[in-house]
Coordinates of N, CA and C in Angstrom, one line a residue:
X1 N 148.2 -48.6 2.2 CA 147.4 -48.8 1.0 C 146.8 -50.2 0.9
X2 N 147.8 -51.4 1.1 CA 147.3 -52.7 1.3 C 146.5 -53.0 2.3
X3 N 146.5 -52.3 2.9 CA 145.6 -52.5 4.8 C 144.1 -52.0 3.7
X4 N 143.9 -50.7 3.3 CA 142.7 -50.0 2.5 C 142.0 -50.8 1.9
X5 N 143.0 -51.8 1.0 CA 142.2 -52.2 -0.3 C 141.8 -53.5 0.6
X6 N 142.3 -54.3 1.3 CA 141.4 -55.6 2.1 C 140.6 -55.3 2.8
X7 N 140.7 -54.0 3.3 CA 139.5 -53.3 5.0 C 137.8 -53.4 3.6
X8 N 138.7 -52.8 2.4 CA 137.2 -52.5 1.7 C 136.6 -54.1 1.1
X9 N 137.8 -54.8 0.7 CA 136.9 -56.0 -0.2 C 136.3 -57.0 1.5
X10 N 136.5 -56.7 2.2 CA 136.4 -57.3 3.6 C 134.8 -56.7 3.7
X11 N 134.7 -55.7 3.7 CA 133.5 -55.0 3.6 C 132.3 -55.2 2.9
X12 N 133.2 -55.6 1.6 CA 132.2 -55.6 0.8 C 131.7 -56.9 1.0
X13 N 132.3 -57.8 0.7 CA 132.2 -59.5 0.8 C 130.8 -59.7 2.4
X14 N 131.7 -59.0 3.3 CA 130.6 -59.3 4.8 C 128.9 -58.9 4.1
X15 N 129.1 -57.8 3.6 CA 127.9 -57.3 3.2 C 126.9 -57.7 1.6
X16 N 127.1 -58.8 1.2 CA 126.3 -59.3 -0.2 C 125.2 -58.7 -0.2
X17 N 124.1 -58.3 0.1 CA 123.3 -58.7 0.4 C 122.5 -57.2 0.1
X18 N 123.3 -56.0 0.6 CA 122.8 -54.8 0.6 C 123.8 -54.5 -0.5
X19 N 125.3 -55.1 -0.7 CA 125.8 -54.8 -2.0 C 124.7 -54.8 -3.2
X20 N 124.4 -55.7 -3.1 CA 123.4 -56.5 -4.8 C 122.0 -55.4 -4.2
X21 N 121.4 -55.3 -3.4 CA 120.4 -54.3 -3.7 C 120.6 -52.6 -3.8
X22 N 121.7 -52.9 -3.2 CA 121.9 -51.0 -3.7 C 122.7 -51.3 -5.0
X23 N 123.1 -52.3 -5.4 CA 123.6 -51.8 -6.9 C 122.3 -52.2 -8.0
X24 N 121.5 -52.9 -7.8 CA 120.0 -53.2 -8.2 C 119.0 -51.8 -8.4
X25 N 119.2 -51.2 -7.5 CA 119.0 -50.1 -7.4 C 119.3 -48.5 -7.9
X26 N 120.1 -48.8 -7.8 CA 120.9 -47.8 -9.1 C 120.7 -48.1 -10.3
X27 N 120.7 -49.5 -10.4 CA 120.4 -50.0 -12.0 C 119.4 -49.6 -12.5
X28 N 118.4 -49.6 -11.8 CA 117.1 -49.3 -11.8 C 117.0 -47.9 -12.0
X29 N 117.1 -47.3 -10.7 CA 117.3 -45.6 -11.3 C 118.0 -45.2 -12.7
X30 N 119.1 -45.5 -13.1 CA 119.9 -45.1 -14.4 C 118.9 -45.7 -15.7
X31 N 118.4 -46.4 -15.2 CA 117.1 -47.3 -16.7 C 116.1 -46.2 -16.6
X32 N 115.7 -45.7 -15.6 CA 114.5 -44.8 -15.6 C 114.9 -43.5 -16.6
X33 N 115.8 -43.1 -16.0 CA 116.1 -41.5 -16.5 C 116.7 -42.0 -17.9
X34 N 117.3 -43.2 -18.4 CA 117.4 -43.7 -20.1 C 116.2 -43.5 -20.8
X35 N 114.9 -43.9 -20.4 CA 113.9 -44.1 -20.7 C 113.1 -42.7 -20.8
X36 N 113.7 -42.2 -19.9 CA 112.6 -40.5 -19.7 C 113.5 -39.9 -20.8
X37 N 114.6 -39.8 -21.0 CA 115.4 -38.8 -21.6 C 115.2 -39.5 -23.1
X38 N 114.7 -41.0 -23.7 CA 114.6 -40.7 -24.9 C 113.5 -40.4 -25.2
X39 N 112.2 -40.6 -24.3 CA 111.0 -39.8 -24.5 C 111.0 -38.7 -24.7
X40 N 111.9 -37.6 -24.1 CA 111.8 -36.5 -24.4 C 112.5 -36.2 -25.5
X41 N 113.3 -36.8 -26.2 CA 114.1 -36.4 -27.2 C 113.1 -37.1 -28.4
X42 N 112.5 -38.4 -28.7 CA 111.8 -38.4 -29.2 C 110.5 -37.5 -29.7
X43 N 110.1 -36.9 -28.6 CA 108.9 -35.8 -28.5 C 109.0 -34.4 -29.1
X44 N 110.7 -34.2 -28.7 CA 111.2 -32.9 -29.9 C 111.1 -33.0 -30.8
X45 N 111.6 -34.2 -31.1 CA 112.2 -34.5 -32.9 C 111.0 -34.5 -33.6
X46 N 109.6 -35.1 -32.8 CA 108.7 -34.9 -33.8 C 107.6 -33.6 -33.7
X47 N 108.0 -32.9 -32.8 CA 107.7 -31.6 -33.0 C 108.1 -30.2 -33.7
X48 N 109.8 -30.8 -33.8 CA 110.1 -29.8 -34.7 C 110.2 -30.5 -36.1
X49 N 110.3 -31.4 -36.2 CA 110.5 -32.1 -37.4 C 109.1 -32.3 -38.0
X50 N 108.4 -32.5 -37.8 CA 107.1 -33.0 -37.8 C 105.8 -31.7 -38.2
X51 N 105.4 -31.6 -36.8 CA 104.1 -30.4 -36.6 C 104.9 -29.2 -36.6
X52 N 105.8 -28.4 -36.1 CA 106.1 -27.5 -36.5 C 106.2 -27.1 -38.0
X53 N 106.8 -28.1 -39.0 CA 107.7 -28.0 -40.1 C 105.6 -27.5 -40.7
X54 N 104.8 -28.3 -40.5 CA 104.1 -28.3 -41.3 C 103.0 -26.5 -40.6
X55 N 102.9 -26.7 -39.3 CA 102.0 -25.9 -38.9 C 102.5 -24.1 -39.3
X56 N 104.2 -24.3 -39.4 CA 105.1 -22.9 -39.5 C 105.8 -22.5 -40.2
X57 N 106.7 -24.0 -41.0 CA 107.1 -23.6 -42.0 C 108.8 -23.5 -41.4
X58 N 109.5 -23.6 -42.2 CA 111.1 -23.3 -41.6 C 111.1 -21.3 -42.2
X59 N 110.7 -21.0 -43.1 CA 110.8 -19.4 -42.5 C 109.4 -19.1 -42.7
X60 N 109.0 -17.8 -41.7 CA 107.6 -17.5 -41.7 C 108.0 -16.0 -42.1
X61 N 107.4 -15.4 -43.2 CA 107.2 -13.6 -43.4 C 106.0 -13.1 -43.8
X62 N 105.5 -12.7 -42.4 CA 104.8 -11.7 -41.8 C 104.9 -10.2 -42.5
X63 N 103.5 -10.1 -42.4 CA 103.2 -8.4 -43.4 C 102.6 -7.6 -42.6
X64 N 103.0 -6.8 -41.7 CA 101.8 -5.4 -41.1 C 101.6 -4.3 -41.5
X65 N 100.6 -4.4 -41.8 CA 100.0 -2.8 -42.5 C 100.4 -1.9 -41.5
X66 N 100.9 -0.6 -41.9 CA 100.8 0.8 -41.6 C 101.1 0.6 -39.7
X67 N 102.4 -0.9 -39.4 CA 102.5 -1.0 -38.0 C 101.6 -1.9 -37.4
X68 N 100.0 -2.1 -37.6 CA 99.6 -2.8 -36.9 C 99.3 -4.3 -36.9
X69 N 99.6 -4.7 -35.6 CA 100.1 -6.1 -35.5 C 98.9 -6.9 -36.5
X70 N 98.2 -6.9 -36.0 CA 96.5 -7.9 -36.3 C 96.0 -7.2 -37.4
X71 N 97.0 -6.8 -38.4 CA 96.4 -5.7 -40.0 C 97.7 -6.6 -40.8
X72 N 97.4 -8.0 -40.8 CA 98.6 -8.7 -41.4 C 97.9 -8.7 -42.9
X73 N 98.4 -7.7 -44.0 CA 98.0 -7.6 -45.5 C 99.2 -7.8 -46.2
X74 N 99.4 -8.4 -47.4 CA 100.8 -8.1 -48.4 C 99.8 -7.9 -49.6
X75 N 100.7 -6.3 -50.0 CA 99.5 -5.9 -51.0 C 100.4 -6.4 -52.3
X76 N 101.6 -7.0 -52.3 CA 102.6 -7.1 -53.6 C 102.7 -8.7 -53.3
X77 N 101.8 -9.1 -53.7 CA 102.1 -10.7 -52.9 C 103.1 -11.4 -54.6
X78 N 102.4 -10.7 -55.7 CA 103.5 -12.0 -56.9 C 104.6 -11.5 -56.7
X79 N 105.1 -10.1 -56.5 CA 106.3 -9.8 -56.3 C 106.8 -10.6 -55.1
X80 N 107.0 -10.7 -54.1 CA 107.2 -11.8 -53.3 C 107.4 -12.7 -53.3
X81 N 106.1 -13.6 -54.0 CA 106.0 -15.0 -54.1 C 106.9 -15.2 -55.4
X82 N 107.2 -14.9 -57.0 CA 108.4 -14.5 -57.5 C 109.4 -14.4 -57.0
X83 N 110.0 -13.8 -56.2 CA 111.1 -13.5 -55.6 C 111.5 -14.7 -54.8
X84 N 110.7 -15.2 -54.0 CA 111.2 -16.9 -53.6 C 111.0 -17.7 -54.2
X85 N 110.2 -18.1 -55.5 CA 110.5 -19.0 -56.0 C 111.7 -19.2 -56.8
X86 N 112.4 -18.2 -57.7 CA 113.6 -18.4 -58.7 C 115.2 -18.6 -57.1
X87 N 114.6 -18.6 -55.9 CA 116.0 -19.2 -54.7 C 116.3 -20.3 -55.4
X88 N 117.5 -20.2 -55.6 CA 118.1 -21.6 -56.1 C 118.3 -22.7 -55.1
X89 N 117.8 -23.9 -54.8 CA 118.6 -25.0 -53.6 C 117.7 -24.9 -51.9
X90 N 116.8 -23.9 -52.0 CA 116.7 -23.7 -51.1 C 115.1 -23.9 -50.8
X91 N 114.3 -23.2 -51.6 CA 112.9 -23.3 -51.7 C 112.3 -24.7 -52.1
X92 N 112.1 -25.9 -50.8 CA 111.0 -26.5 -51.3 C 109.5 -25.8 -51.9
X93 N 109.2 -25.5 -50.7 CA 107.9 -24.9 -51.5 C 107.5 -23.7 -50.5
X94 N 106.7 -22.9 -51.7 CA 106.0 -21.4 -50.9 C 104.5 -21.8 -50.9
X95 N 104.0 -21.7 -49.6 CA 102.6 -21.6 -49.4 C 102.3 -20.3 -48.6
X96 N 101.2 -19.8 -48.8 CA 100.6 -18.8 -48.3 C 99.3 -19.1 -47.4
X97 N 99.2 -18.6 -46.3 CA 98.5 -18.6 -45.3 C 98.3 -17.3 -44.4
X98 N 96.7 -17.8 -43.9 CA 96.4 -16.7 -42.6 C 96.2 -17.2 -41.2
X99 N 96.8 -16.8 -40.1 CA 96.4 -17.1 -38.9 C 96.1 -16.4 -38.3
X100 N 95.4 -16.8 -37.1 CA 95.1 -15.3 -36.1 C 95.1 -16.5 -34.5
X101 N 95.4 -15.8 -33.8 CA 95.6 -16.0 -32.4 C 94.3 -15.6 -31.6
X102 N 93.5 -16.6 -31.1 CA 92.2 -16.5 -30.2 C 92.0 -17.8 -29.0
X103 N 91.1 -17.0 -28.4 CA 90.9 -18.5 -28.0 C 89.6 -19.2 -27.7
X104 N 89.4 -21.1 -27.5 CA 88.9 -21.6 -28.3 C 88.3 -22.2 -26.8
X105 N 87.2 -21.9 -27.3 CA 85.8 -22.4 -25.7 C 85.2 -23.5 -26.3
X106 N 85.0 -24.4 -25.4 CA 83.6 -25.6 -25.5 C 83.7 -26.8 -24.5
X107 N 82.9 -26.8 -24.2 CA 82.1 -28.5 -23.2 C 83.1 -27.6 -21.8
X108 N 83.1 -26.6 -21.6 CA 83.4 -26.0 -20.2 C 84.8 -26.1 -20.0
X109 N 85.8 -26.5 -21.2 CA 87.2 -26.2 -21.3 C 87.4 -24.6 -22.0
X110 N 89.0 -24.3 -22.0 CA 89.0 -23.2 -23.5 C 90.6 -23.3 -22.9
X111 N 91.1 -22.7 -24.3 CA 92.7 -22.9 -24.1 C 92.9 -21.5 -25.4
X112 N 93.8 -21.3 -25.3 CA 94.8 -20.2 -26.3 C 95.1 -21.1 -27.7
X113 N 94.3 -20.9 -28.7 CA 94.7 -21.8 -30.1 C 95.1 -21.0 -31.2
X114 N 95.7 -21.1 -32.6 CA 96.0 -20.6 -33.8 C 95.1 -20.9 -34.9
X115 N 94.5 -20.0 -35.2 CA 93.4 -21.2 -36.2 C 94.1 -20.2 -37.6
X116 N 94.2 -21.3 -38.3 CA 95.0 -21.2 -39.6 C 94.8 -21.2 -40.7
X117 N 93.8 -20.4 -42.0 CA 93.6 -20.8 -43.4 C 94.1 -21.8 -44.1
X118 N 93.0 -22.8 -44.7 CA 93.6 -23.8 -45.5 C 93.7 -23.4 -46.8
X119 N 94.8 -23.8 -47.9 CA 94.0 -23.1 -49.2 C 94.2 -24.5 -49.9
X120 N 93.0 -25.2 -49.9 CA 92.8 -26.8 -50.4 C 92.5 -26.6 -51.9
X121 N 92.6 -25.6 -52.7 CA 92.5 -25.9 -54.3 C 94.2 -26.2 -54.9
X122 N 94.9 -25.7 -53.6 CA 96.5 -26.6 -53.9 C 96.7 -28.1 -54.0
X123 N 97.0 -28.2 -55.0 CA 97.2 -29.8 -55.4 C 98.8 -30.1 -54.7
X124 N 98.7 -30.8 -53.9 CA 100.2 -31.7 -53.0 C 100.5 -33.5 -53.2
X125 N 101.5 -33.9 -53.1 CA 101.7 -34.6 -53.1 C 101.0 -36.6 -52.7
X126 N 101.1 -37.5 -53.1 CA 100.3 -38.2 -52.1 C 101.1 -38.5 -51.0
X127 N 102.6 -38.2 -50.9 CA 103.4 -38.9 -49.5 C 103.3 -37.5 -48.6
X128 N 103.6 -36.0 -49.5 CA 102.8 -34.9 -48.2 C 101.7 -35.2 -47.8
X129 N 100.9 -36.2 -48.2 CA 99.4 -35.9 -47.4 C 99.1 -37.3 -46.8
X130 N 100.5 -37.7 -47.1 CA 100.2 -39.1 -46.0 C 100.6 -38.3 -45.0
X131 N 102.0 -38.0 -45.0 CA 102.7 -37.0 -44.0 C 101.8 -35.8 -42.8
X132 N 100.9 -35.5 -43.6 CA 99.9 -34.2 -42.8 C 98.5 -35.2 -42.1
X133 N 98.3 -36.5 -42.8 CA 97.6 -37.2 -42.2 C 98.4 -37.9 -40.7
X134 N 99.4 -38.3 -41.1 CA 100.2 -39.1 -40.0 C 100.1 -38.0 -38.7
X135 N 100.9 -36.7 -39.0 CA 101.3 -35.2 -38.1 C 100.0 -35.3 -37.3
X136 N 98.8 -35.1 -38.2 CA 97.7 -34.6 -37.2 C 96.3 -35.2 -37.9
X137 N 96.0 -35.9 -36.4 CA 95.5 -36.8 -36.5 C 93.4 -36.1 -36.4
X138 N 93.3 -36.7 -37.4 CA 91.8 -35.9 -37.3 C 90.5 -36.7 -36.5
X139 N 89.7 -36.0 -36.0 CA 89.2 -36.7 -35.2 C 88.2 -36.6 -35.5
X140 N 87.3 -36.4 -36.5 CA 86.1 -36.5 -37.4 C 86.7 -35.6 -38.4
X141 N 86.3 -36.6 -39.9 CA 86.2 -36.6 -40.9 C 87.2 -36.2 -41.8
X142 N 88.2 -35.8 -42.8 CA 88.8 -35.7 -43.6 C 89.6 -34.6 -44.2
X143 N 90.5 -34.3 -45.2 CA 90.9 -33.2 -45.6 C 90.1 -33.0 -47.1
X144 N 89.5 -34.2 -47.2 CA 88.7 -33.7 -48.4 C 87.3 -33.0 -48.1
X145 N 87.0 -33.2 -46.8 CA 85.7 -32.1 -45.9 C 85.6 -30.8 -46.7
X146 N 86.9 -30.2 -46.2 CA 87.2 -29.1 -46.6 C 86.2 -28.1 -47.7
X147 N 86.7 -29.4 -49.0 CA 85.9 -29.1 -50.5 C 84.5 -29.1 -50.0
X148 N 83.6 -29.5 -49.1 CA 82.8 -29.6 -49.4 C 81.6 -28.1 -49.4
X149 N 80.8 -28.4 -50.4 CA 80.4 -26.8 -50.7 C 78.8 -26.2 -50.3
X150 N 77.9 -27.6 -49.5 CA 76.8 -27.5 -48.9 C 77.8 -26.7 -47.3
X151 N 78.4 -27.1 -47.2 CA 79.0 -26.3 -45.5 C 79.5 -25.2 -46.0
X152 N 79.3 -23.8 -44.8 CA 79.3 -22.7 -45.2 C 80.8 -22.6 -45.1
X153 N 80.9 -22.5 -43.6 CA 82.7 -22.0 -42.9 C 83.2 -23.3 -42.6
X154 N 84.0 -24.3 -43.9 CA 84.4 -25.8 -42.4 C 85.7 -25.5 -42.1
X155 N 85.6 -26.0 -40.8 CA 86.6 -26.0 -40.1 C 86.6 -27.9 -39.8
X156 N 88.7 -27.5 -39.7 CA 89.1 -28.9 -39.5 C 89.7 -28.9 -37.7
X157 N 89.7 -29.6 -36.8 CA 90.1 -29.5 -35.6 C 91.1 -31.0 -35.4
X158 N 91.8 -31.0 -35.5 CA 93.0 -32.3 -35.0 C 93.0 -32.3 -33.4
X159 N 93.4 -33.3 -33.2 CA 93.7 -33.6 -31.3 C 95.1 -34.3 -31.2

């Protein structure tokens, strides 16, 4: 066992030189993947905490008429909306919305998007709408657009 442990510090010592760059090197490797891994943990957190919370909501209920998928109607909507507000501890807030799933062509790209009803006569908070300003970032013009009543259909598009 004594012969083992001098054959190795013998080893090591002859060799400085590729010691210090392979351990340089590993240093280096283990910093990279620190760096990648809180990127990606970063990138969750603000997607579910963040854009999801706002684009989905922590519970979504869905209404299909008579089975069909894309026939999303609730014909008893205060009964419902009643029914989650008096949740004790649980209901921040109920909003109602429409989406539909299509997809979205222009300048010779197109991708699969959600385009989503706003219902802007809801009065929110001013740190929610810092919050929805920070989340998504608009890339012409405002959430007060919306109101405007010379434009027929506006649409908001974030990037």
């Amino acid at each position: 066992m004594h012969l083992l442990i001098r054959l190795s510090l013998r080893n090591l010592f002859r060799q400085k030189r590729r010691n210090i760059l392979l351990g340089s090197a590993m240093a280096f490797g283990i910093m990279i993947l620190v760096i990648a891994n809180s990127f990606s943990h970063g990138i969750s957190d603000i997607m579910f905490n963040k854009i999801l919370r706002y684009a989905m909501g922590q519970v979504t209920i869905n209404f299909s008429e008579k089975g069909r998928l894309m026939r999303t109607v609730c014909r008893d909507k205060e009964r419902i909306m009643a029914t989650l507000k008096d949740e004790k501890g649980v209901l921040l807030q109920a909003e109602e919305s429409i989406g539909m799933f299509m997809r979205g062509i222009g300048n010779g790209k197109s991708d699969n998007v959600i385009l989503v009803g706003v219902n802007t006569s809801q009065n929110i908070s001013k740190e929610h709408r810092k919050e929805l300003e920070e989340s998504f970032r608009m890339v012409e013009g405002s959430w007060e657009d919306l109101r405007n009543a010379p434009v027929e259909n506006p649409v908001i598009i974030s990037a």
